XYZ file of C-alpha atoms in Angstrom:
644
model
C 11.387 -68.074 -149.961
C 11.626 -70.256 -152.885
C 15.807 -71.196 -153.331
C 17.038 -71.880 -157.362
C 18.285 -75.636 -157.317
C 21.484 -75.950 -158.597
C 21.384 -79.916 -158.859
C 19.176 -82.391 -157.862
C 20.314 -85.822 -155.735
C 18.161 -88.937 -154.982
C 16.677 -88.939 -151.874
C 17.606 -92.593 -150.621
C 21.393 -91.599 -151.612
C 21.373 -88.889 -148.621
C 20.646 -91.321 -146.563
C 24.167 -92.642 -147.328
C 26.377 -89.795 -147.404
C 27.003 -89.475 -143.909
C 28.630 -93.053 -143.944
C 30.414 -92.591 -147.567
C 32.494 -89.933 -146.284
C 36.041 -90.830 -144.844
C 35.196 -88.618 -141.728
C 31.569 -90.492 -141.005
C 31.025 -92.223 -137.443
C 29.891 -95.180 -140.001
C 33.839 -95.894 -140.799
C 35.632 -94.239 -138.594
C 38.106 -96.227 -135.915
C 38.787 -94.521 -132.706
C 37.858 -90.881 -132.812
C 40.571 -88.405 -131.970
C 38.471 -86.883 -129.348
C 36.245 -89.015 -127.216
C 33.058 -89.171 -128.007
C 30.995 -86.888 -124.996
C 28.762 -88.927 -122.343
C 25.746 -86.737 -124.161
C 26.270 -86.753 -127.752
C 25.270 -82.619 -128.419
C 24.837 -82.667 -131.890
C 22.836 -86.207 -132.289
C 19.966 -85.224 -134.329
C 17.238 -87.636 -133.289
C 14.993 -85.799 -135.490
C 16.214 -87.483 -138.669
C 15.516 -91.285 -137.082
C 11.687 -89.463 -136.455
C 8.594 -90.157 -137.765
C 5.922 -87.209 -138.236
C 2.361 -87.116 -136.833
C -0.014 -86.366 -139.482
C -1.855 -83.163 -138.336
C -5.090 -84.649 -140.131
C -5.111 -87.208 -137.376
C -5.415 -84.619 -134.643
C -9.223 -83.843 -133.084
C -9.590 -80.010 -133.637
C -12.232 -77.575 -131.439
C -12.314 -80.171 -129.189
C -10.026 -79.019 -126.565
C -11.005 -75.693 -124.238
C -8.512 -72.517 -125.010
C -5.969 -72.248 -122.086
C -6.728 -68.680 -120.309
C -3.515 -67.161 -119.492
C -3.303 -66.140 -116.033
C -1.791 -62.938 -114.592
C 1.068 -63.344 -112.245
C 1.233 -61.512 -108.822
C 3.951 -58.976 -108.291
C 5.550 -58.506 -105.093
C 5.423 -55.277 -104.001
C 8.078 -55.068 -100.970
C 11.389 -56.271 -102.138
C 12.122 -53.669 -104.719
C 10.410 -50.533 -102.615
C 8.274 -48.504 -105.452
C 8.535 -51.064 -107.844
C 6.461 -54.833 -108.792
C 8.956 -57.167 -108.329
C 8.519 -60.767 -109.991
C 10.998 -63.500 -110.217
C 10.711 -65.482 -113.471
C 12.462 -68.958 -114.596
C 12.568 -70.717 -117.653
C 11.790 -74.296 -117.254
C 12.117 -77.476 -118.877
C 8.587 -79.611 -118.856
C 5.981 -81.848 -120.166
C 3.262 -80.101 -121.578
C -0.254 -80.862 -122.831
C -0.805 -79.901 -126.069
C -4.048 -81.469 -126.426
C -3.002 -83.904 -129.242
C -5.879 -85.977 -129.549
C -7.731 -88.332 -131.963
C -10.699 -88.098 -133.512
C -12.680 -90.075 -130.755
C -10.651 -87.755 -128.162
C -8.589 -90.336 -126.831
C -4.803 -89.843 -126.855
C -1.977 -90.697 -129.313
C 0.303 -93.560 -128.043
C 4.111 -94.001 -128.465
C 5.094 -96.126 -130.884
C 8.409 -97.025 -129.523
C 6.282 -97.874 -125.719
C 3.059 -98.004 -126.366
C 1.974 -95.276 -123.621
C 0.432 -91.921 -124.062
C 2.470 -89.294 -125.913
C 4.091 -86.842 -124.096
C 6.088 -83.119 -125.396
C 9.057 -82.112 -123.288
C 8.923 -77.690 -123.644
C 10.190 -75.209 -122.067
C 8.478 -71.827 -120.734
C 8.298 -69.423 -118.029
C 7.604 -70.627 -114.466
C 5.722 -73.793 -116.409
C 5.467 -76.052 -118.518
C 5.007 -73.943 -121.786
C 4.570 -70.072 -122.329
C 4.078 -68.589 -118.966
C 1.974 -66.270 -117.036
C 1.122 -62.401 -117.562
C 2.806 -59.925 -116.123
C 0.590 -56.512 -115.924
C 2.429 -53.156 -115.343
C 1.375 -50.060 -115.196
C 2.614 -47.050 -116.377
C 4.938 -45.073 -114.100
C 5.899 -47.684 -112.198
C 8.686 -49.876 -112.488
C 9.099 -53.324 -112.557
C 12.057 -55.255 -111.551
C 12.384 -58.848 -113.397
C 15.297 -61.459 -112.055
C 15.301 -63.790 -115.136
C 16.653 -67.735 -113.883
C 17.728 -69.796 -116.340
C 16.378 -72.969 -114.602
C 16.744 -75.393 -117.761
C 17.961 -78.511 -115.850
C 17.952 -81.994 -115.908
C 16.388 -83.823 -113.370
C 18.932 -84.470 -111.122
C 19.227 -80.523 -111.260
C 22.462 -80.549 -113.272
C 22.429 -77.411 -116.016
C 20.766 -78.993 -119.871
C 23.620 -79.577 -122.065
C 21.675 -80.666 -125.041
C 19.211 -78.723 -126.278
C 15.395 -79.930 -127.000
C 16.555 -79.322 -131.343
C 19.293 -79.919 -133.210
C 21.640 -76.427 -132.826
C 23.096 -75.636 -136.560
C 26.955 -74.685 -135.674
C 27.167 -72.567 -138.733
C 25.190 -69.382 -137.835
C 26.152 -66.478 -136.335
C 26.408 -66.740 -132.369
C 26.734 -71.039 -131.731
C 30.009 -72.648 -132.246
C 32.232 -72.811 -129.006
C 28.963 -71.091 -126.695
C 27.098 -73.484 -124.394
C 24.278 -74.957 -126.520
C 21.522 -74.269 -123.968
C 21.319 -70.442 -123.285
C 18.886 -67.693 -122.499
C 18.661 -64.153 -122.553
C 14.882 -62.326 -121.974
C 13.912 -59.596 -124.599
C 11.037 -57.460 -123.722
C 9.839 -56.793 -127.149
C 7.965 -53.607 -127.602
C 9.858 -51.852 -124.175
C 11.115 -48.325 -124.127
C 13.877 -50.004 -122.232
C 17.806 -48.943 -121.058
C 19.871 -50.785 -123.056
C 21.491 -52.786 -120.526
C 18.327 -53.877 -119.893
C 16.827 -54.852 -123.536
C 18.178 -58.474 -123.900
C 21.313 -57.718 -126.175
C 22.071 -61.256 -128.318
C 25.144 -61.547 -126.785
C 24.473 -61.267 -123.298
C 23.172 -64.918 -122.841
C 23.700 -66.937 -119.877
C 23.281 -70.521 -118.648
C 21.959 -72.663 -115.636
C 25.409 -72.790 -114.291
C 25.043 -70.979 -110.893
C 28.576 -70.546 -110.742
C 29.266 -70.033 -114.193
C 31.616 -67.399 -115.475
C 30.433 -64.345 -117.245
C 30.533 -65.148 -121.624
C 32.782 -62.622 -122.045
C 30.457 -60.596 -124.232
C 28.113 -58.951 -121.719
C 26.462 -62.076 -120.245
C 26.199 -61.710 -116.196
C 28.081 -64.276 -114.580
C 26.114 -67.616 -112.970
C 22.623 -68.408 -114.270
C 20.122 -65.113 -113.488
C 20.181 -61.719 -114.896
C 18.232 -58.733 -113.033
C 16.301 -56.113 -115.745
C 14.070 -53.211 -114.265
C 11.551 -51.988 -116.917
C 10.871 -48.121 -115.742
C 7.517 -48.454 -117.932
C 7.739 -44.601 -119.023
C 5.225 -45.433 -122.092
C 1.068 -45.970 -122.827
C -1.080 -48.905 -122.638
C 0.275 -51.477 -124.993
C 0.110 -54.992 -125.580
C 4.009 -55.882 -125.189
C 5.709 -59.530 -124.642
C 9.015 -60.804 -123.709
C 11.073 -64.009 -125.467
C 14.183 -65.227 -125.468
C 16.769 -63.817 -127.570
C 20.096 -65.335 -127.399
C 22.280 -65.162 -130.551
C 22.308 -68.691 -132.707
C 18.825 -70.375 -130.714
C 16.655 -67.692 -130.550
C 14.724 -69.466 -133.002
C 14.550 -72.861 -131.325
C 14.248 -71.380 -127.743
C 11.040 -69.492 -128.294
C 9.844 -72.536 -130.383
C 10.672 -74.363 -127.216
C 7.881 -72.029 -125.356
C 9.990 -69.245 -124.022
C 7.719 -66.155 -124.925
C 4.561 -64.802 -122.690
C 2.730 -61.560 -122.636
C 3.920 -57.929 -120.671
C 0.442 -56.023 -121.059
C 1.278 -52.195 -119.482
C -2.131 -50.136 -118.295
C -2.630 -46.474 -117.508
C -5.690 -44.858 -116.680
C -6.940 -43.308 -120.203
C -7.638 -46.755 -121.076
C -8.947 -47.633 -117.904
C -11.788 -45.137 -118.536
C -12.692 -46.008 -122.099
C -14.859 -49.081 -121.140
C -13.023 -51.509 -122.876
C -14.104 -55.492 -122.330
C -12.018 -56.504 -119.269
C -11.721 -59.206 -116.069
C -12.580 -62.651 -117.794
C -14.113 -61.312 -121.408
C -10.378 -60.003 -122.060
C -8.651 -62.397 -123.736
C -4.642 -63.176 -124.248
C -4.232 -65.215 -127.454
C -0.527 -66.760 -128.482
C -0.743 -67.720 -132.223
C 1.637 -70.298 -133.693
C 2.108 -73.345 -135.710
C 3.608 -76.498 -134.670
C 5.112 -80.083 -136.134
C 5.189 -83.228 -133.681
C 6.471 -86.225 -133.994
C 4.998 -89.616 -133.448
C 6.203 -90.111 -129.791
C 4.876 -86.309 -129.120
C 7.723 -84.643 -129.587
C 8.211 -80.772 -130.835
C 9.699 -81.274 -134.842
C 11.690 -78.171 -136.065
C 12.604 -79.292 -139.443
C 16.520 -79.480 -140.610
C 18.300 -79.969 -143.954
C 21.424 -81.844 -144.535
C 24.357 -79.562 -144.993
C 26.061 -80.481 -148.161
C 30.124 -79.946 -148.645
C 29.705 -77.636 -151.650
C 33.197 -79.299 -152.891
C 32.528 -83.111 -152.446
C 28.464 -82.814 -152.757
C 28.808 -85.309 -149.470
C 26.754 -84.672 -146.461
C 29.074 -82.493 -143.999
C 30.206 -84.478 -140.537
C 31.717 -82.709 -137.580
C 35.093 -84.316 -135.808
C 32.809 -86.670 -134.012
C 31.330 -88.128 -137.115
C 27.914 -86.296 -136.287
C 26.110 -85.567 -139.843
C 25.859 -82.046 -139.927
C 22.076 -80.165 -140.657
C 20.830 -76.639 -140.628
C 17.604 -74.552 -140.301
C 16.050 -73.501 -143.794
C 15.360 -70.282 -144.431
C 12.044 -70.411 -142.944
C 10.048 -72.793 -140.448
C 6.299 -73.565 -141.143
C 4.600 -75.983 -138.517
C 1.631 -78.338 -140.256
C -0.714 -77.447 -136.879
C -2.259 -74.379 -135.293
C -1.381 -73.933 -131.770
C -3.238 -71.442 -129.445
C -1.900 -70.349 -126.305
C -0.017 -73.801 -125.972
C -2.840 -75.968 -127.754
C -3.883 -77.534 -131.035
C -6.829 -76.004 -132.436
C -8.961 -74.992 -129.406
C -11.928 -74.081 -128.840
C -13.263 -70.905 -126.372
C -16.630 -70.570 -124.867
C -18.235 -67.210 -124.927
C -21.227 -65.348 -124.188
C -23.375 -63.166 -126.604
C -21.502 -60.186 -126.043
C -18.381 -58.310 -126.796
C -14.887 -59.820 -125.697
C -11.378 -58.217 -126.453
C -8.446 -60.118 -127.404
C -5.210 -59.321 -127.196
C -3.462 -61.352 -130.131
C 0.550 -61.855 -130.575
C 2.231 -63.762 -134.242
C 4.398 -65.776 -131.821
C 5.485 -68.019 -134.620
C 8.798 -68.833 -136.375
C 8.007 -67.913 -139.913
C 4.185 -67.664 -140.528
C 2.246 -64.793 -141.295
C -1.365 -65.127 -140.291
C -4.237 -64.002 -142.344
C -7.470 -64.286 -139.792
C -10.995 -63.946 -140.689
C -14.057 -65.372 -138.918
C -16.990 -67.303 -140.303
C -19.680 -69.466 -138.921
C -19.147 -72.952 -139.053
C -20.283 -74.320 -142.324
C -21.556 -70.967 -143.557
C -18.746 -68.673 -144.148
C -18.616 -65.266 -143.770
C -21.583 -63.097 -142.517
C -22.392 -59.701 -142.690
C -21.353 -58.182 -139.211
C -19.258 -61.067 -138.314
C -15.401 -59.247 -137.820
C -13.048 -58.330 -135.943
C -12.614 -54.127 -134.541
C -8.915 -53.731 -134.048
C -8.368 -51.374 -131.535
C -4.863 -51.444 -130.929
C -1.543 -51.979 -132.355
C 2.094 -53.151 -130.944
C 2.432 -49.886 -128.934
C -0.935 -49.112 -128.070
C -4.894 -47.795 -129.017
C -5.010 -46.797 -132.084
C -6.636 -43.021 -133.155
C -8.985 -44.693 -134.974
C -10.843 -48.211 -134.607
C -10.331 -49.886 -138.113
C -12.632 -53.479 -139.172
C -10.976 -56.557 -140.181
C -11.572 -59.795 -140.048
C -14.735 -59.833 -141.684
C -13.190 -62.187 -144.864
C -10.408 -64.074 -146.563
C -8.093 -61.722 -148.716
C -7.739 -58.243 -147.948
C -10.557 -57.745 -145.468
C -8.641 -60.352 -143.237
C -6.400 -58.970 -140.456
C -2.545 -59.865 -141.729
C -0.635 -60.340 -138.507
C 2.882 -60.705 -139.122
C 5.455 -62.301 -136.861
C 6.329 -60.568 -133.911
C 3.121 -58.139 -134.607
C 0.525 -57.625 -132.285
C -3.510 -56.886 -133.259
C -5.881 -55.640 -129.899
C -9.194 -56.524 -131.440
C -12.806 -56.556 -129.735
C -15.258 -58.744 -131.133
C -19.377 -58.649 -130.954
C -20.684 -61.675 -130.650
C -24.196 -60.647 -129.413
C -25.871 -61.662 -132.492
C -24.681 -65.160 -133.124
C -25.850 -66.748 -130.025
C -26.055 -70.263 -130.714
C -23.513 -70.064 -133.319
C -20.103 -71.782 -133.790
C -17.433 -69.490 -135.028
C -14.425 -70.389 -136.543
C -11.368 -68.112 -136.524
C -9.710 -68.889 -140.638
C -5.817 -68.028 -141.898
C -5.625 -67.959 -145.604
C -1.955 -66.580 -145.578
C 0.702 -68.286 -148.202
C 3.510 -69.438 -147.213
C 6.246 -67.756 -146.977
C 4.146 -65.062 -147.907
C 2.657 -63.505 -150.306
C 4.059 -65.931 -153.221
C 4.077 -69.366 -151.164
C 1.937 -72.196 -150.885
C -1.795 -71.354 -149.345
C -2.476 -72.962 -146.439
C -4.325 -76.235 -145.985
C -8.166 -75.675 -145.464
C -8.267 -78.506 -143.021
C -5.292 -77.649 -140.891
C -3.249 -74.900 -141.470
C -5.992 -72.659 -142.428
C -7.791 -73.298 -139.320
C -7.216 -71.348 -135.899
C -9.716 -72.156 -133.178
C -13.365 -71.894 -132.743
C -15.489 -70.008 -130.412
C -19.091 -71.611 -129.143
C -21.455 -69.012 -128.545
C -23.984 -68.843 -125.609
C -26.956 -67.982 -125.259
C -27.210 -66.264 -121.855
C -25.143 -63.697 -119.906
C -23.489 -64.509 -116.724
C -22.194 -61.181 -115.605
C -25.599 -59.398 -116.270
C -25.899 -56.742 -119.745
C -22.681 -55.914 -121.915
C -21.977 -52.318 -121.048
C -18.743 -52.227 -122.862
C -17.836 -50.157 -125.137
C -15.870 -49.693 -128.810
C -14.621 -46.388 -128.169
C -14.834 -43.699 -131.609
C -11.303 -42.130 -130.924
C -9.242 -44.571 -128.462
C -6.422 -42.569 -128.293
C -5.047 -39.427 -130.227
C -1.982 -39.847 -131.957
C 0.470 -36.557 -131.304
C 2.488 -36.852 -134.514
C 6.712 -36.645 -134.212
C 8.136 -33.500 -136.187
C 10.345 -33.449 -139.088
C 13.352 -35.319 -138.881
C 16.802 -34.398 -137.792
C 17.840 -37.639 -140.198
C 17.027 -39.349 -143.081
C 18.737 -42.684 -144.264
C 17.757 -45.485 -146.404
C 18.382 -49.267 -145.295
C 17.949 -52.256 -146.928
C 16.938 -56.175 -146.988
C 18.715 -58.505 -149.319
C 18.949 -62.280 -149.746
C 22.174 -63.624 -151.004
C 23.307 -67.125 -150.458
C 26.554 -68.614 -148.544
C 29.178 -71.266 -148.881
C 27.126 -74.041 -147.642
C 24.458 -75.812 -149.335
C 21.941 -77.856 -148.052
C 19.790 -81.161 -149.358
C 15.870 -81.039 -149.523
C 14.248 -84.086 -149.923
C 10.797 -82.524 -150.240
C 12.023 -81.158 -153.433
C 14.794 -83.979 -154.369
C 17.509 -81.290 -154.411
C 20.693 -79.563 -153.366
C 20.878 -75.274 -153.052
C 23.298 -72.957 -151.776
C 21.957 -72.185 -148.569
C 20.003 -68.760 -148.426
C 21.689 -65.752 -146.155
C 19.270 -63.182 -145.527
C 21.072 -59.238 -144.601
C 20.489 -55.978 -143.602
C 22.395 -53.593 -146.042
C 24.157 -56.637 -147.124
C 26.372 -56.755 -143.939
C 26.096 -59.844 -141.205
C 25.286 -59.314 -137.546
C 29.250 -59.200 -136.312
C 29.901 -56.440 -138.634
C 30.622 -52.799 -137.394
C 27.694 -50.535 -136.725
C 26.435 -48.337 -139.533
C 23.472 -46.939 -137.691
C 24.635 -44.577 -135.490
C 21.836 -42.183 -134.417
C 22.122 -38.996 -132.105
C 20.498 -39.221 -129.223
C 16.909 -37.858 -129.479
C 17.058 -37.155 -132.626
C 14.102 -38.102 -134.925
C 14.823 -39.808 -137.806
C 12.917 -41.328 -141.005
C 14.276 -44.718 -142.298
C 13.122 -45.769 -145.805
C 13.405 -49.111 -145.471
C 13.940 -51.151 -148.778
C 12.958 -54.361 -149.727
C 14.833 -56.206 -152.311
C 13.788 -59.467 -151.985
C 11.020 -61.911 -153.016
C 9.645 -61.997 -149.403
C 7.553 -59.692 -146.901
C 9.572 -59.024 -143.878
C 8.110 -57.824 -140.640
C 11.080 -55.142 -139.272
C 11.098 -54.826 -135.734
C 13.366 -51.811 -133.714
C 14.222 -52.294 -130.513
C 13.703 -48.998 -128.566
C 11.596 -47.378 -130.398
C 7.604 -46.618 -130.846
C 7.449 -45.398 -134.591
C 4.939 -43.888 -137.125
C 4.528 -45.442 -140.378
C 4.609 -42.798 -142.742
C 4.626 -43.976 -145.920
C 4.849 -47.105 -148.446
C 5.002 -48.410 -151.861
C 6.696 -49.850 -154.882
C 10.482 -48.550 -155.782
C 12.233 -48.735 -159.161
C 14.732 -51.546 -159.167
C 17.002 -49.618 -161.845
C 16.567 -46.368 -159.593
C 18.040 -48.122 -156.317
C 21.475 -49.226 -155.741
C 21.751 -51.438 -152.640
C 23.299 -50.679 -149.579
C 26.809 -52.242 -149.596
C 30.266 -52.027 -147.762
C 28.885 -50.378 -145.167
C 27.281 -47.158 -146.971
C 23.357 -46.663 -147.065
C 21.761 -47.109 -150.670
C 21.066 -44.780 -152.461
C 17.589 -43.478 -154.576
C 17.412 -41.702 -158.002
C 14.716 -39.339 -157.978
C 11.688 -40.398 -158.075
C 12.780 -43.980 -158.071
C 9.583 -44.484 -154.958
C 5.724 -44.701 -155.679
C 4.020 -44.185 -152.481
C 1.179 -46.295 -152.468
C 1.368 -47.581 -155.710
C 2.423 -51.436 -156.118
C 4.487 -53.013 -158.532
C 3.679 -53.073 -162.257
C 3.636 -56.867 -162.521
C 1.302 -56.848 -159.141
C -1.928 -57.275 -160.774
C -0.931 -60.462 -162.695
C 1.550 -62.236 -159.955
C -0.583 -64.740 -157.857
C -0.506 -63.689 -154.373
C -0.156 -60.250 -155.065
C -1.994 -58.020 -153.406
C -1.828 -53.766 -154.227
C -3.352 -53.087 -150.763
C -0.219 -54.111 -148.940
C 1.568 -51.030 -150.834
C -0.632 -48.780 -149.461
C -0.959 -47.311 -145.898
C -3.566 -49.441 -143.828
C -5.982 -47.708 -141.621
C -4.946 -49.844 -138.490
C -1.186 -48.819 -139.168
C -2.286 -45.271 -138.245
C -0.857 -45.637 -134.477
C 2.094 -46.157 -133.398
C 4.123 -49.407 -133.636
C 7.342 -51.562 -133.288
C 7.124 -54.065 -136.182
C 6.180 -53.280 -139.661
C 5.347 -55.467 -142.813
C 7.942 -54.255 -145.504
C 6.438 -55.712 -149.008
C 8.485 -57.750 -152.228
C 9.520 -54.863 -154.172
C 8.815 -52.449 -152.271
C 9.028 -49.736 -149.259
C 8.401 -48.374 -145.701
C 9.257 -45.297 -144.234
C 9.183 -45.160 -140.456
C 9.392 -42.104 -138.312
C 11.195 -42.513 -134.515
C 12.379 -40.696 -131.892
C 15.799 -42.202 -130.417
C 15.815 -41.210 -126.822
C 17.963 -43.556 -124.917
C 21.612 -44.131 -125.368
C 23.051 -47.679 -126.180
C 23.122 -50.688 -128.630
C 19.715 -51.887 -129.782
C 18.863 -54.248 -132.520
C 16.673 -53.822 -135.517
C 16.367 -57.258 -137.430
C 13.405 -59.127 -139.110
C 11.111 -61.408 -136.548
C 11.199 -64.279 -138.963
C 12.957 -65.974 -136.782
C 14.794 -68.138 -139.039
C 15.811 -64.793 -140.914
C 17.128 -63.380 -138.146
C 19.315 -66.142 -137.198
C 20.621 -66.403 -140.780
C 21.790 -62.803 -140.213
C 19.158 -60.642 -141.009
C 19.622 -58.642 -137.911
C 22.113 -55.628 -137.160
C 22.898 -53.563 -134.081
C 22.407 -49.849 -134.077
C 24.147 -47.312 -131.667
C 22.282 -44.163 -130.014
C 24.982 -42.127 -128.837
């Protein structure tokens, strides 16, 4: 998302603002309130110095293998019952130098360490496998405490008090999200319904439980899918899963059981994200200095804290992998499967494979098998090349590949991203860092005796939905707000970007209301200079169609009405007329790809362009739809709807 610069400001003067203002902590006598025993919004970020990712040792470091947890099947008769906390920790992310040793801290001179949080450990946390038909009971514990045991009041990033869901809650809040479950709403991790570490802590008022665990049961009523749960809380959803809180829900049933799939140790969880540190090791989530719009003076709260806020997106400058910089995975000359999540913030990835110093090979690619919510009807190649013949995972998507490696024993093969950023029409990504995942060393012998998996032709029939009971159009648009914001990479001050769903905020009153099990078509519409990935809660949904749209035929949703199409105002998979001369853009993503042919939960809606989605509503409640950008989300591009 590239803002228009109204002005431009000197980057040393910012730097100063904060103590020109009357209200600054720099001349300010006594404070009217005293200042807190933990200053909340310090922002030690700003007094930081970055690690240069060009410094850190890549496919070094051996890919963590994410282990399965062990349910308990007697407390909750009929059901797996699991108990599940999210921790505060210091995790390894296996920063290292070029000679392998470790990075010290400047500040005292001892190796670096990263305080995250995760599930049960340090960072991420372990697997839990379900099967279909029977439940599972979760009791999600928010265990984020200090170490004398006393409920975090600060959080691990600076909390922006100006979006949607933060000023006056606790700043250190949780509530679990199983993305991609046919869940009961009371169930699905509503924004609102956060809670804290505070065993005895009242209930928020807005649907949180009282004291510091929640209890969800997941009835698991759906197919073999690669799922996940994160946190979602309103206002740090964003910088809690950055923290670590995410980790993988994979649900079984026996069709897939039977179709000889890779499995035990040559199937193979895989978190993708991207990272910043700082010099002392710690996680950097970049902020911007807000900027009073009236006295072009850095903002200050009552305290005399300079005020900051999240941009409009988040890009890391290294490649983590299930918790670690640019690892590296021993295999054997055979087939493995991988089950691959876009757990990042903002960035799309684009993955291909090549052998090390060779490039791309002729029957070196990826067979995607699966999508979000489940096999596909058809296996579909990618992977096999930068561009279009890469496999574009979007945040919050999900790819189930299987990969051959039987003849490149000996071989080194590196897994490639060549996705801009924000993408399509941002910057390309750094061949050295950024546009590196991990590497995998091939063997040359097989431990577990001859590879009698299979790629199956047909992994699962697709039973199409019928014609709708309801058709509506939605929207995405990106309009700005009152506050603007400094960026010193580009020397300038902007009105800060606001990203919306038919141009309403989060808080505002429910448009989508949708009959219970009805099916329904939503053309979604994208306005904006940006792809979005749109994910429904609820819902498994068919992707039936996309394209290009006339801007002069479309009239944007608005005051709460849907908007509105002249005829013939879409072009199913045709792209944009300026598409073939815009760098970055690419005509394929306007037209139907062959590994969106099962079903799904998140969808890439193009610049310019369309989706139309097809999905059965069959629970009652409120359930979000939003874009998994997570910074977009957060600046209100998310909206409840209502089955009812």
């Amino acid at each position: 998302m590239r803002p228009s610069f109204s002005r431009t400001l000197l980057a040393p003067l910012v730097l100063l603002l904060a103590a020109c203002s009357s209200g600054s902590s720099g001349t300010a006598s006594t404070p009217a309130t005293p200042t807190p025993k933990v200053n909340l919004f310090d922002n030690p970020q700003a007094r930081k110095r970055p690690l240069d990712p060009e410094l850190i040792q890549q496919f070094a470091t051996a890919l963590p293998l994410i282990p399965a947890r062990t349910p308990d099947t007697t407390t909750v008769p009929g059901s797996d019952y699991y108990v599940v906390t999210a921790i505060q920790g210091a995790h390894d992310f296996g920063l290292r130098k070029m000679d392998g040793s470790r990075f010290q801290d400047p500040a005292t001179g001892k190796d670096i360490q990263t305080l995250s949080w995760g599930y049960d450990i340090s960072y991420l946390g372990p697997t839990i496998e379900a099967r279909t038909g029977r439940p599972v009971v979760v009791k999600y514990v928010n265990g984020l405490v200090d170490g004398a045991g006393k409920p975090l009041q600060q959080h691990l990033f600076y909390v922006d008090r100006t979006v949607d869901g933060v000023e006056g809650n606790p700043l250190v809040r949780t509530v679990p999200h199983l993305h991609g479950g046919h869940v009961p709403a009371q169930y699905d991790g509503h924004p609102l319904h956060w809670f804290t570490a505070d065993p005895n802590a009242p209930a928020n008022g807005m649907g949180g439980p009282a004291g510091n665990s929640v209890q969800y049961s997941y009835p698991n009523d759906q197919g073999a899918s690669t799922i996940w749960f994160h946190d979602h809380a309103l206002g740090v959803t964003r910088l809690n899963v950055y923290a670590g809180l995410a980790a993988f829900y994979l649900v079984r049933d026996a069709a897939e059981d039977a179709l000889g799939l890779p499995g035990g140790k040559y199937e193979v969880p895989i978190v993708l994200q991207d990272k910043s540190f700082n010099d002392d090791g710690s996680l950097a989530y970049r902020t911007l200095p807000l900027i009073n719009p009236y006295t072009g003076m850095q903002m200050v709260d009552e305290l005399g804290n300079p005020m900051y806020s999240s941009g409009p997106e988040f890009f890391g400058n290294a490649i983590i992998v299930n918790g670690v910089a640019w690892p590296v995975l021993d295999v054997e000359p055979r087939k493995y499967r991988f089950r691959m999540v876009n757990g990042a913030d903002s960035r799309f990835f684009n993955l291909w494979l090549e052998i090390a110093g060779q490039g791309p090979v002729p029957g070196l690619e990826m067979v995607q098998i699966g999508a979000e919510q489940g096999l596909l009807p058809d296996p579909a190649e990618v992977g096999s090349g930068p561009g279009s013949s890469g496999l574009l995972l979007a945040n919050g998507e999900r790819a189930d590949v299987v990969v051959d490696f039987a003849a490149f024993a000996g071989s080194t093969i590196v897994m490639r991203n060549d996705a801009a950023a924000p993408f399509p029409f941002g910057d390309a990504p750094d061949a050295n860092t950024t546009g590196r995942i991990m590497a995998f060393r091939v063997g040359t012998t097989l431990t577990g005796g001859p590879d009698t998996s299979t790629i199956p032709p047909h992994p699962r029939a697709l039973t199409p939905l019928p014609a709708p009971d309801n058709t509506r159009v939605v929207d995405l648009q990106e309009l700005t707000d009152i506050y603007e914001v400094f960026d010193a990479d580009s020397n300038a001050i902007s009105r800060r970007l606001e990203l919306r769903l038919n141009g309403l905020r989060f808080m505002d009153p429910v448009t989508e209301n949708v009959r219970l099990n009805d099916v329904e078509d939503w053309t979604i519409v994208n306005t904006t200079g940006d792809m979005h990935p749109m994910h429904l809660h609820l819902v498994a949904f068919e992707v039936k169609e996309r394209g290009s749209f006339d801007a002069a035929g479309y009239t944007p949703a608005a005051g709460g009405n849907m908007g509105t199409l002249a005829g013939g105002a879409l072009h199913p998979d045709v792209a944009p007329p300026d598409c073939l001369v815009t760098p970055g853009c690419d005509p394929s993503q306007y037209e139907l790809a062959a590994n969106e042919q099962g079903l799904k939960d998140t969808v890439k809606v193009p610049p310019g362009g369309y989706v139309r989605i097809r999905a059965r509503f069959d629970r009652a409640g409120e359930y979000m739809w939003h874009c998994h950008i997570l910074a977009h989300e957060e600046h209100d591009m998310m909206r409840p709807f209502v089955v009812q």
